[in-house]
GROMACS .gro file of C-alpha atoms in nm:
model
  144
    1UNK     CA    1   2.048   5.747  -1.073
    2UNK     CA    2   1.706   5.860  -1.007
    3UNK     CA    3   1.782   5.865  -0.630
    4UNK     CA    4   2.060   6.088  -0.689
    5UNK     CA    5   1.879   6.399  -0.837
    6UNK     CA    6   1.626   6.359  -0.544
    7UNK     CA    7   1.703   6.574  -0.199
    8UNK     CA    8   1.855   6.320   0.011
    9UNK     CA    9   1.781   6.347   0.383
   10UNK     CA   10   1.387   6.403   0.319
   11UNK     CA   11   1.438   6.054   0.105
   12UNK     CA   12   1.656   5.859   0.340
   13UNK     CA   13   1.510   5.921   0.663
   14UNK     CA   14   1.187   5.810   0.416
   15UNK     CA   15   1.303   5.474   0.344
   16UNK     CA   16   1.450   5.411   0.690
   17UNK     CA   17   1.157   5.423   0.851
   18UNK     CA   18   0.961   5.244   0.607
   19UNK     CA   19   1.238   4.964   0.690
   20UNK     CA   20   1.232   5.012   1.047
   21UNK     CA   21   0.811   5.008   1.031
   22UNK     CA   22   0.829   4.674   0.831
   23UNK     CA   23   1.073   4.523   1.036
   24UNK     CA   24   0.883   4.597   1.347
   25UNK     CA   25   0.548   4.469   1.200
   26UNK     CA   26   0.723   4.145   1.082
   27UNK     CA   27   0.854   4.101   1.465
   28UNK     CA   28   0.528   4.175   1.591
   29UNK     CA   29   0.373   3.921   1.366
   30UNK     CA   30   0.658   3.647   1.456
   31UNK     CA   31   0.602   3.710   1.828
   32UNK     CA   32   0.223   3.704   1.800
   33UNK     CA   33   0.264   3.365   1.637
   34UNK     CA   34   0.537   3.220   1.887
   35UNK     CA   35   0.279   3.328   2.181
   36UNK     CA   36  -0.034   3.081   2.036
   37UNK     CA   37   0.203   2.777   2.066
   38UNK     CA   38   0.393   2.901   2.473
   39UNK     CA   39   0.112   3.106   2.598
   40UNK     CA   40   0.235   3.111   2.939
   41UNK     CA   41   0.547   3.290   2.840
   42UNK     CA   42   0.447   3.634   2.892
   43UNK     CA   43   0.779   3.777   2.759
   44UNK     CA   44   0.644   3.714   2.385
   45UNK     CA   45   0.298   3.947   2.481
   46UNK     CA   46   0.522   4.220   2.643
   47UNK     CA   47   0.736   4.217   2.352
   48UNK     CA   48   0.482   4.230   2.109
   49UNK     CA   49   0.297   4.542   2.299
   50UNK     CA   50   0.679   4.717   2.326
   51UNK     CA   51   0.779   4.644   1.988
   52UNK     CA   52   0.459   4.807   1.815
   53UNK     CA   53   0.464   5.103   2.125
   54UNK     CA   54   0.828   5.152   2.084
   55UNK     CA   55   0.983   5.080   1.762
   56UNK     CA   56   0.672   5.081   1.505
   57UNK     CA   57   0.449   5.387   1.602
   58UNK     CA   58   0.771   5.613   1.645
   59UNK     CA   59   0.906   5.467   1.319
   60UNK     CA   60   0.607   5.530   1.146
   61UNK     CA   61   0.593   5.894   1.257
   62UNK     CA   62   0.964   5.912   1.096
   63UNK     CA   63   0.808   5.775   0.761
   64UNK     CA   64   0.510   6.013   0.752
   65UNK     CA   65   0.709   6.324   0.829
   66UNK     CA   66   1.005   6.264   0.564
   67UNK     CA   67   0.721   6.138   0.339
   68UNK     CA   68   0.563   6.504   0.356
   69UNK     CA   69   0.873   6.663   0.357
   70UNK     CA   70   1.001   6.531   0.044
   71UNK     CA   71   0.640   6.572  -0.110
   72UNK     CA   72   0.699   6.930  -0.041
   73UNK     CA   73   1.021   6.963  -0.192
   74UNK     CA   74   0.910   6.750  -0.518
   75UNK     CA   75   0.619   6.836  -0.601
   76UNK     CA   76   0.530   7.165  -0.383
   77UNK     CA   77   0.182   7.178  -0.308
   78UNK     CA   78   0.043   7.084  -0.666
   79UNK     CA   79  -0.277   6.844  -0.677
   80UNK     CA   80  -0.206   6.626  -0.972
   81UNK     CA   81   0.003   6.352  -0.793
   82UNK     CA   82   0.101   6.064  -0.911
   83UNK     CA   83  -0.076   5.738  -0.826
   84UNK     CA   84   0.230   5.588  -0.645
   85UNK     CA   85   0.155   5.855  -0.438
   86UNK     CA   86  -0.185   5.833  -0.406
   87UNK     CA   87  -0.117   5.498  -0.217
   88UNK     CA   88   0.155   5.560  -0.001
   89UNK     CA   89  -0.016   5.801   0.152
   90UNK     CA   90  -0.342   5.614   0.182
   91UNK     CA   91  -0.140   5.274   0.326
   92UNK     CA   92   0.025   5.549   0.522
   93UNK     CA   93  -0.291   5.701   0.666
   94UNK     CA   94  -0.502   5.376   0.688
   95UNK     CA   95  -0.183   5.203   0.850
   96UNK     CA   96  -0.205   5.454   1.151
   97UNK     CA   97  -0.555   5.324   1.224
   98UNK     CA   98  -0.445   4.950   1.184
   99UNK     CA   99  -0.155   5.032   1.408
  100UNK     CA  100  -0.320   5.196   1.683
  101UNK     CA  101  -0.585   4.972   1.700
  102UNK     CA  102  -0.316   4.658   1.680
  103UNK     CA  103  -0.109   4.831   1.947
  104UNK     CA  104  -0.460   4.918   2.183
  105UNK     CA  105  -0.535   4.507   2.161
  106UNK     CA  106  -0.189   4.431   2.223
  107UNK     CA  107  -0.203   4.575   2.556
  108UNK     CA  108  -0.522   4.432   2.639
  109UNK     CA  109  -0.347   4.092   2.558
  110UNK     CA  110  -0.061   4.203   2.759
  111UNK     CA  111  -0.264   4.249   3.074
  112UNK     CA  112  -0.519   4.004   3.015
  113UNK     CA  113  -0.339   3.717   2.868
  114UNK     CA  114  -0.676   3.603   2.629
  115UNK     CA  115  -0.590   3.414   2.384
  116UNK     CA  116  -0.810   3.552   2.120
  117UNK     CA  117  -0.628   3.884   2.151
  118UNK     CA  118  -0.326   3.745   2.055
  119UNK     CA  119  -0.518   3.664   1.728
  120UNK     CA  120  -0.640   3.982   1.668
  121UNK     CA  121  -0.276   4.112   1.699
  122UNK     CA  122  -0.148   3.833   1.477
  123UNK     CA  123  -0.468   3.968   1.252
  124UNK     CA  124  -0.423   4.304   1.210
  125UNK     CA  125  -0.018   4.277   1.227
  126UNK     CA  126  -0.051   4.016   0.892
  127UNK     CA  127  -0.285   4.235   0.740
  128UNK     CA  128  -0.085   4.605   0.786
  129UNK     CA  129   0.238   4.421   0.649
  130UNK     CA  130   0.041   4.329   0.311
  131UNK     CA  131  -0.069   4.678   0.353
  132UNK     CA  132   0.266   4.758   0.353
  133UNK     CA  133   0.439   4.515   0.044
  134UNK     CA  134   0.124   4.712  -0.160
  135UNK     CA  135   0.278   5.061  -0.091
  136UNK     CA  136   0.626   4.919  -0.108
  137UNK     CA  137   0.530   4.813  -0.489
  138UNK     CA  138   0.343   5.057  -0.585
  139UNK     CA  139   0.645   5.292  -0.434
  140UNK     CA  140   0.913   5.106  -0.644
  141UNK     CA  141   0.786   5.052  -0.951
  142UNK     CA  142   0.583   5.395  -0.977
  143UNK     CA  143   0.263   5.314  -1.092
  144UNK     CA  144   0.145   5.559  -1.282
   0.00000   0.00000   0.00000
């Protein structure tokens, strides 16, 4: 019911690519993991590096925007945000670094093949989807 009073593109575009950014970070994780036990299949580096260059940096751009834009139509450009806020925006911000620097050391494992690489992905890709389940909770239960 809440939902409903809410403009709904701004929110909907919001929450898809949240979902499409969590999605993508879980099938970067999986594939990171799959590559430690067949490291000479290169298909599971290459799809890590195209999944996070393709799917979860453009996704995450989709989530940021619609995040402002509904920011801008709730609350206008008024200081006193909630906390829920607060930490979406700060996952949001933080999880850019974490991506970026996930994605630039999945293409050095791409084209190097080093195995310690692959754990650095697996790493950072585990610790931006708890990133992610914090700003998800905080998000849905509106900690105030």
């Amino acid at each position: 019911m809440i939902a409903y009073s809410r403009p709904f593109w701004p929110l909907f575009l919001h929450i898809l690519g949240a979902m499409v950014l969590v999605g993508a970070t879980m099938a970067v994780l999986v594939l990171a993991i799959a590559a430690w036990r067949r490291p000479e299949v290169a298909g599971l580096r290459r799809g890590a590096f195209g999944t996070l260059l393709f799917l979860a940096i453009p996704s995450w751009v989709v989530m940021r925007v619609c995040a402002e834009w509904i920011h801008s139509k709730e609350f206008g450009s008024s200081s006193n945000d909630p906390t829920w806020i607060g930490i979406g925006f700060i996952v949001a911000d933080a999880g850019l670094l974490v991506l970026l620097v996930t994605t630039a050391v999945a293409f050095w494992w791409n084209r190097g093949g080093k195995p310690v690489a692959g754990r650095i992905v697996t790493g950072l890709a585990g610790l931006y989807l708890m990133m992610l389940a914090v700003a998800w909770l905080a998000m849905s239960g509106k900690w105030s």
